[in-house]
């Protein structure tokens, strides 16, 4: 099991615009392909105008397969065309759970009703 953490920084005062667009046009299609949303957060202190998202995968091959399918979806491509102008930077980190947290993460994802 791995978790991908993605951090996006938006144009000043455009985070709300991105979140509204994502909720209306991006979230459903992304959840259909990626399924295991571990978290979706907005920064309140520190660097502002940011979201941090976390997605669970079985392994890197599972991540690659799911993301490839997502990027073949016309609805996702249309969403990105609207969302990208709002984004200033993007960072991606792949994390492995500490040995004592691996089972907890799997249980959390099962409790969400998502495949793990």
Short mmCIF file of N, CA and C in Angstrom, two decimals:
data_model
loop_
_atom_site.label_atom_id
_atom_site.label_comp_id
_atom_site.label_asym_id
_atom_site.label_seq_id
_atom_site.Cartn_x
_atom_site.Cartn_y
_atom_site.Cartn_z
N UNK A 1 0.86 -1.18 0.00
CA UNK A 1 0.00 0.00 0.00
C UNK A 1 0.90 1.23 0.00
N UNK A 2 0.56 2.20 -0.85
CA UNK A 2 1.25 3.49 -0.88
C UNK A 2 0.21 4.60 -0.86
N UNK A 3 0.65 5.79 -0.48
CA UNK A 3 -0.20 6.98 -0.52
C UNK A 3 0.53 8.04 -1.34
N UNK A 4 -0.18 8.58 -2.32
CA UNK A 4 0.35 9.69 -3.10
C UNK A 4 -0.18 10.98 -2.51
N UNK A 5 0.73 11.89 -2.17
CA UNK A 5 0.35 13.21 -1.67
C UNK A 5 0.62 14.22 -2.78
N UNK A 6 -0.42 14.96 -3.14
CA UNK A 6 -0.28 15.97 -4.20
C UNK A 6 -0.62 17.33 -3.59
N UNK A 7 0.29 18.28 -3.76
CA UNK A 7 0.10 19.63 -3.23
C UNK A 7 0.03 20.60 -4.41
N UNK A 8 -1.05 21.36 -4.45
CA UNK A 8 -1.25 22.35 -5.51
C UNK A 8 -1.30 23.74 -4.88
N UNK A 9 -0.63 24.69 -5.50
CA UNK A 9 -0.72 26.10 -5.11
C UNK A 9 -1.43 26.83 -6.24
N UNK A 10 -2.41 27.67 -5.87
CA UNK A 10 -3.27 28.34 -6.84
C UNK A 10 -2.95 29.83 -6.94
N UNK A 11 -3.44 30.43 -8.00
CA UNK A 11 -3.36 31.88 -8.15
C UNK A 11 -3.95 32.51 -6.88
N UNK A 12 -3.43 33.67 -6.42
CA UNK A 12 -3.98 34.29 -5.22
C UNK A 12 -5.50 34.45 -5.31
N UNK A 13 -6.14 34.06 -4.23
CA UNK A 13 -7.60 34.16 -4.09
C UNK A 13 -8.39 33.32 -5.10
N UNK A 14 -7.79 32.29 -5.68
CA UNK A 14 -8.49 31.44 -6.65
C UNK A 14 -8.72 30.03 -6.13
N UNK A 15 -8.30 29.74 -4.90
CA UNK A 15 -8.51 28.40 -4.35
C UNK A 15 -9.99 28.05 -4.31
N UNK A 16 -10.81 28.99 -3.89
CA UNK A 16 -12.26 28.75 -3.85
C UNK A 16 -12.83 28.45 -5.23
N UNK A 17 -12.32 29.15 -6.24
CA UNK A 17 -12.77 28.88 -7.61
C UNK A 17 -12.40 27.46 -8.02
N UNK A 18 -11.17 27.05 -7.68
CA UNK A 18 -10.76 25.69 -8.02
C UNK A 18 -11.64 24.67 -7.30
N UNK A 19 -11.86 24.86 -6.00
CA UNK A 19 -12.65 23.89 -5.24
C UNK A 19 -14.07 23.77 -5.79
N UNK A 20 -14.67 24.89 -6.16
CA UNK A 20 -16.02 24.85 -6.75
C UNK A 20 -16.01 24.09 -8.07
N UNK A 21 -15.02 24.37 -8.91
CA UNK A 21 -14.89 23.67 -10.19
C UNK A 21 -14.66 22.18 -9.97
N UNK A 22 -13.78 21.84 -9.04
CA UNK A 22 -13.48 20.43 -8.76
C UNK A 22 -14.73 19.70 -8.28
N UNK A 23 -15.46 20.31 -7.36
CA UNK A 23 -16.67 19.66 -6.84
C UNK A 23 -17.71 19.47 -7.94
N UNK A 24 -17.85 20.45 -8.82
CA UNK A 24 -18.86 20.39 -9.87
C UNK A 24 -18.47 19.49 -11.04
N UNK A 25 -17.17 19.45 -11.41
CA UNK A 25 -16.79 18.78 -12.65
C UNK A 25 -15.67 17.75 -12.53
N UNK A 26 -14.89 17.80 -11.46
CA UNK A 26 -13.73 16.92 -11.39
C UNK A 26 -13.82 15.78 -10.39
N UNK A 27 -14.44 16.02 -9.25
CA UNK A 27 -14.39 15.05 -8.16
C UNK A 27 -15.01 13.71 -8.54
N UNK A 28 -16.19 13.72 -9.12
CA UNK A 28 -16.88 12.46 -9.42
C UNK A 28 -16.06 11.60 -10.37
N UNK A 29 -15.52 12.20 -11.42
CA UNK A 29 -14.76 11.41 -12.39
C UNK A 29 -13.45 10.93 -11.77
N UNK A 30 -12.81 11.75 -10.95
CA UNK A 30 -11.57 11.32 -10.31
C UNK A 30 -11.82 10.18 -9.33
N UNK A 31 -12.88 10.28 -8.55
CA UNK A 31 -13.21 9.20 -7.61
C UNK A 31 -13.56 7.91 -8.33
N UNK A 32 -14.16 8.01 -9.50
CA UNK A 32 -14.51 6.82 -10.27
C UNK A 32 -13.25 6.04 -10.66
N UNK A 33 -12.16 6.75 -10.94
CA UNK A 33 -10.93 6.09 -11.39
C UNK A 33 -9.95 5.82 -10.26
N UNK A 34 -9.78 6.79 -9.34
CA UNK A 34 -8.77 6.63 -8.30
C UNK A 34 -9.32 5.95 -7.05
N UNK A 35 -10.56 6.18 -6.72
CA UNK A 35 -11.32 5.48 -5.68
C UNK A 35 -10.87 5.75 -4.25
N UNK A 36 -9.60 5.58 -3.93
CA UNK A 36 -9.15 5.62 -2.53
C UNK A 36 -8.68 7.00 -2.09
N UNK A 37 -9.63 7.92 -1.90
CA UNK A 37 -9.27 9.25 -1.39
C UNK A 37 -8.98 9.14 0.10
N UNK A 38 -7.75 9.42 0.48
CA UNK A 38 -7.35 9.37 1.89
C UNK A 38 -7.63 10.71 2.55
N UNK A 39 -7.53 11.80 1.80
CA UNK A 39 -7.81 13.11 2.35
C UNK A 39 -7.74 14.19 1.29
N UNK A 40 -8.44 15.30 1.55
CA UNK A 40 -8.45 16.46 0.65
C UNK A 40 -8.52 17.68 1.56
N UNK A 41 -7.46 18.46 1.60
CA UNK A 41 -7.31 19.50 2.60
C UNK A 41 -6.98 20.85 1.96
N UNK A 42 -7.34 21.92 2.68
CA UNK A 42 -7.02 23.29 2.28
C UNK A 42 -6.15 23.88 3.39
N UNK A 43 -5.05 24.54 3.02
CA UNK A 43 -4.17 25.11 4.05
C UNK A 43 -4.84 26.32 4.70
N UNK A 44 -4.66 26.44 6.01
CA UNK A 44 -5.19 27.56 6.79
C UNK A 44 -4.06 28.40 7.38
N UNK A 45 -2.92 27.78 7.68
CA UNK A 45 -1.77 28.46 8.26
C UNK A 45 -0.55 28.05 7.45
N UNK A 46 0.37 28.96 7.26
CA UNK A 46 1.56 28.67 6.44
C UNK A 46 1.33 29.19 5.04
N UNK A 47 1.81 28.45 4.05
CA UNK A 47 1.61 28.84 2.65
C UNK A 47 0.13 28.70 2.32
N UNK A 48 -0.49 29.79 1.92
CA UNK A 48 -1.93 29.78 1.64
C UNK A 48 -2.18 29.48 0.17
N UNK A 49 -3.46 29.42 -0.20
CA UNK A 49 -3.88 29.14 -1.58
C UNK A 49 -3.39 27.76 -2.01
N UNK A 50 -3.49 26.79 -1.11
CA UNK A 50 -3.02 25.44 -1.41
C UNK A 50 -4.07 24.40 -1.04
N UNK A 51 -4.05 23.31 -1.81
CA UNK A 51 -4.74 22.09 -1.40
C UNK A 51 -3.71 20.98 -1.31
N UNK A 52 -3.97 20.06 -0.40
CA UNK A 52 -3.16 18.85 -0.27
C UNK A 52 -4.12 17.68 -0.39
N UNK A 53 -3.89 16.82 -1.37
CA UNK A 53 -4.74 15.66 -1.56
C UNK A 53 -3.92 14.40 -1.35
N UNK A 54 -4.57 13.35 -0.87
CA UNK A 54 -3.89 12.09 -0.62
C UNK A 54 -4.75 10.96 -1.18
N UNK A 55 -4.09 10.07 -1.94
CA UNK A 55 -4.76 8.96 -2.61
C UNK A 55 -4.05 7.66 -2.29
N UNK A 56 -4.80 6.63 -1.90
CA UNK A 56 -4.22 5.33 -1.58
C UNK A 56 -4.23 4.40 -2.79
N UNK A 57 -3.14 3.65 -2.93
CA UNK A 57 -2.99 2.67 -4.01
C UNK A 57 -2.34 1.41 -3.45
N UNK A 58 -2.58 0.30 -4.12
CA UNK A 58 -1.92 -0.95 -3.73
C UNK A 58 -0.41 -0.84 -3.91
N UNK A 59 0.03 -0.26 -5.02
CA UNK A 59 1.45 -0.13 -5.34
C UNK A 59 1.57 0.85 -6.51
N UNK A 60 2.80 1.07 -6.99
CA UNK A 60 3.00 2.01 -8.09
C UNK A 60 2.33 1.56 -9.37
N UNK A 61 2.27 0.26 -9.61
CA UNK A 61 1.59 -0.25 -10.81
C UNK A 61 0.10 0.07 -10.76
N UNK A 62 -0.52 -0.07 -9.59
CA UNK A 62 -1.94 0.27 -9.42
C UNK A 62 -2.14 1.76 -9.66
N UNK A 63 -1.25 2.59 -9.11
CA UNK A 63 -1.32 4.04 -9.33
C UNK A 63 -1.23 4.35 -10.82
N UNK A 64 -0.26 3.78 -11.50
CA UNK A 64 -0.08 4.05 -12.93
C UNK A 64 -1.31 3.63 -13.74
N UNK A 65 -1.85 2.46 -13.44
CA UNK A 65 -3.02 1.96 -14.17
C UNK A 65 -4.22 2.88 -13.97
N UNK A 66 -4.48 3.26 -12.72
CA UNK A 66 -5.63 4.11 -12.42
C UNK A 66 -5.48 5.50 -13.04
N UNK A 67 -4.29 6.08 -12.94
CA UNK A 67 -4.08 7.42 -13.49
C UNK A 67 -4.13 7.41 -15.01
N UNK A 68 -3.65 6.36 -15.62
CA UNK A 68 -3.73 6.25 -17.09
C UNK A 68 -5.19 6.24 -17.53
N UNK A 69 -6.02 5.47 -16.83
CA UNK A 69 -7.45 5.42 -17.16
C UNK A 69 -8.11 6.79 -16.94
N UNK A 70 -7.74 7.47 -15.86
CA UNK A 70 -8.28 8.80 -15.58
C UNK A 70 -7.97 9.76 -16.73
N UNK A 71 -6.73 9.74 -17.21
CA UNK A 71 -6.33 10.67 -18.26
C UNK A 71 -6.84 10.28 -19.63
N UNK A 72 -7.50 9.15 -19.75
CA UNK A 72 -8.18 8.77 -20.99
C UNK A 72 -9.65 9.19 -20.98
N UNK A 73 -10.12 9.70 -19.85
CA UNK A 73 -11.52 10.08 -19.71
C UNK A 73 -11.73 11.51 -20.23
N UNK A 74 -12.59 11.70 -21.24
CA UNK A 74 -12.82 13.04 -21.80
C UNK A 74 -13.31 14.06 -20.77
N UNK A 75 -14.09 13.62 -19.80
CA UNK A 75 -14.58 14.55 -18.77
C UNK A 75 -13.42 15.08 -17.93
N UNK A 76 -12.43 14.24 -17.65
CA UNK A 76 -11.26 14.68 -16.88
C UNK A 76 -10.42 15.66 -17.71
N UNK A 77 -10.26 15.38 -18.98
CA UNK A 77 -9.50 16.27 -19.87
C UNK A 77 -10.18 17.64 -19.92
N UNK A 78 -11.50 17.66 -20.01
CA UNK A 78 -12.24 18.93 -20.04
C UNK A 78 -12.09 19.68 -18.72
N UNK A 79 -12.15 18.96 -17.60
CA UNK A 79 -11.95 19.59 -16.30
C UNK A 79 -10.56 20.22 -16.21
N UNK A 80 -9.54 19.48 -16.62
CA UNK A 80 -8.16 19.99 -16.55
C UNK A 80 -7.97 21.26 -17.37
N UNK A 81 -8.64 21.33 -18.52
CA UNK A 81 -8.52 22.53 -19.36
C UNK A 81 -9.00 23.78 -18.60
N UNK A 82 -9.99 23.62 -17.75
CA UNK A 82 -10.50 24.74 -16.95
C UNK A 82 -9.67 24.95 -15.68
N UNK A 83 -9.16 23.88 -15.09
CA UNK A 83 -8.47 23.96 -13.81
C UNK A 83 -7.02 24.43 -13.92
N UNK A 84 -6.33 24.01 -14.95
CA UNK A 84 -4.89 24.31 -15.05
C UNK A 84 -4.55 25.79 -14.99
N UNK A 85 -5.33 26.69 -15.60
CA UNK A 85 -4.98 28.11 -15.49
C UNK A 85 -5.01 28.65 -14.05
N UNK A 86 -5.68 27.96 -13.15
CA UNK A 86 -5.75 28.39 -11.75
C UNK A 86 -4.53 27.95 -10.94
N UNK A 87 -3.78 26.97 -11.44
CA UNK A 87 -2.69 26.33 -10.69
C UNK A 87 -1.36 27.01 -10.99
N UNK A 88 -0.63 27.36 -9.92
CA UNK A 88 0.72 27.92 -10.05
C UNK A 88 1.78 26.83 -9.98
N UNK A 89 1.67 25.95 -8.98
CA UNK A 89 2.66 24.88 -8.80
C UNK A 89 1.98 23.59 -8.38
N UNK A 90 2.69 22.49 -8.62
CA UNK A 90 2.21 21.17 -8.22
C UNK A 90 3.41 20.38 -7.71
N UNK A 91 3.22 19.68 -6.59
CA UNK A 91 4.24 18.79 -6.04
C UNK A 91 3.60 17.44 -5.81
N UNK A 92 4.33 16.38 -6.09
CA UNK A 92 3.83 15.03 -5.87
C UNK A 92 4.86 14.24 -5.07
N UNK A 93 4.39 13.56 -4.03
CA UNK A 93 5.24 12.71 -3.20
C UNK A 93 4.53 11.38 -3.03
N UNK A 94 5.26 10.28 -3.16
CA UNK A 94 4.69 8.95 -2.90
C UNK A 94 5.23 8.49 -1.55
N UNK A 95 4.31 8.10 -0.67
CA UNK A 95 4.65 7.72 0.70
C UNK A 95 4.32 6.26 0.94
N UNK A 96 5.14 5.60 1.73
CA UNK A 96 4.83 4.25 2.21
C UNK A 96 4.47 4.37 3.69
N UNK A 97 3.41 3.70 4.13
CA UNK A 97 3.07 3.78 5.55
C UNK A 97 4.14 3.11 6.40
N UNK A 98 4.35 3.65 7.58
CA UNK A 98 5.23 3.00 8.54
C UNK A 98 4.66 1.61 8.83
N UNK A 99 5.51 0.64 9.16
CA UNK A 99 5.03 -0.74 9.37
C UNK A 99 3.83 -0.83 10.32
N UNK A 100 3.83 -0.03 11.39
CA UNK A 100 2.75 -0.09 12.36
C UNK A 100 1.47 0.57 11.88
N UNK A 101 1.50 1.31 10.74
CA UNK A 101 0.32 2.01 10.24
C UNK A 101 -0.29 1.33 9.01
N UNK A 102 0.39 0.40 8.42
CA UNK A 102 -0.07 -0.22 7.17
C UNK A 102 -1.46 -0.84 7.32
N UNK A 103 -1.67 -1.64 8.35
CA UNK A 103 -2.99 -2.26 8.55
C UNK A 103 -4.06 -1.22 8.86
N UNK A 104 -3.70 -0.19 9.61
CA UNK A 104 -4.66 0.87 9.92
C UNK A 104 -5.12 1.56 8.65
N UNK A 105 -4.19 1.85 7.75
CA UNK A 105 -4.54 2.49 6.48
C UNK A 105 -5.49 1.60 5.68
N UNK A 106 -5.20 0.33 5.60
CA UNK A 106 -6.09 -0.60 4.87
C UNK A 106 -7.48 -0.62 5.49
N UNK A 107 -7.56 -0.61 6.82
CA UNK A 107 -8.86 -0.61 7.50
C UNK A 107 -9.61 0.69 7.24
N UNK A 108 -8.90 1.81 7.23
CA UNK A 108 -9.53 3.10 6.94
C UNK A 108 -10.16 3.09 5.55
N UNK A 109 -9.43 2.56 4.58
CA UNK A 109 -9.94 2.54 3.21
C UNK A 109 -11.13 1.59 3.09
N UNK A 110 -11.07 0.47 3.76
CA UNK A 110 -12.21 -0.46 3.74
C UNK A 110 -13.44 0.18 4.37
N UNK A 111 -13.25 0.94 5.45
CA UNK A 111 -14.36 1.60 6.14
C UNK A 111 -15.03 2.63 5.23
N UNK A 112 -14.27 3.21 4.30
CA UNK A 112 -14.83 4.16 3.33
C UNK A 112 -15.65 3.45 2.27
N UNK A 113 -15.50 2.13 2.21
CA UNK A 113 -16.19 1.38 1.17
C UNK A 113 -15.45 1.41 -0.14
N UNK A 114 -14.15 1.71 -0.10
CA UNK A 114 -13.35 1.75 -1.32
C UNK A 114 -12.48 0.51 -1.40
N UNK A 115 -12.21 0.04 -2.59
CA UNK A 115 -11.35 -1.14 -2.71
C UNK A 115 -9.93 -0.81 -2.30
N UNK A 116 -9.27 -1.73 -1.63
CA UNK A 116 -7.87 -1.51 -1.24
C UNK A 116 -7.05 -2.73 -1.55
#
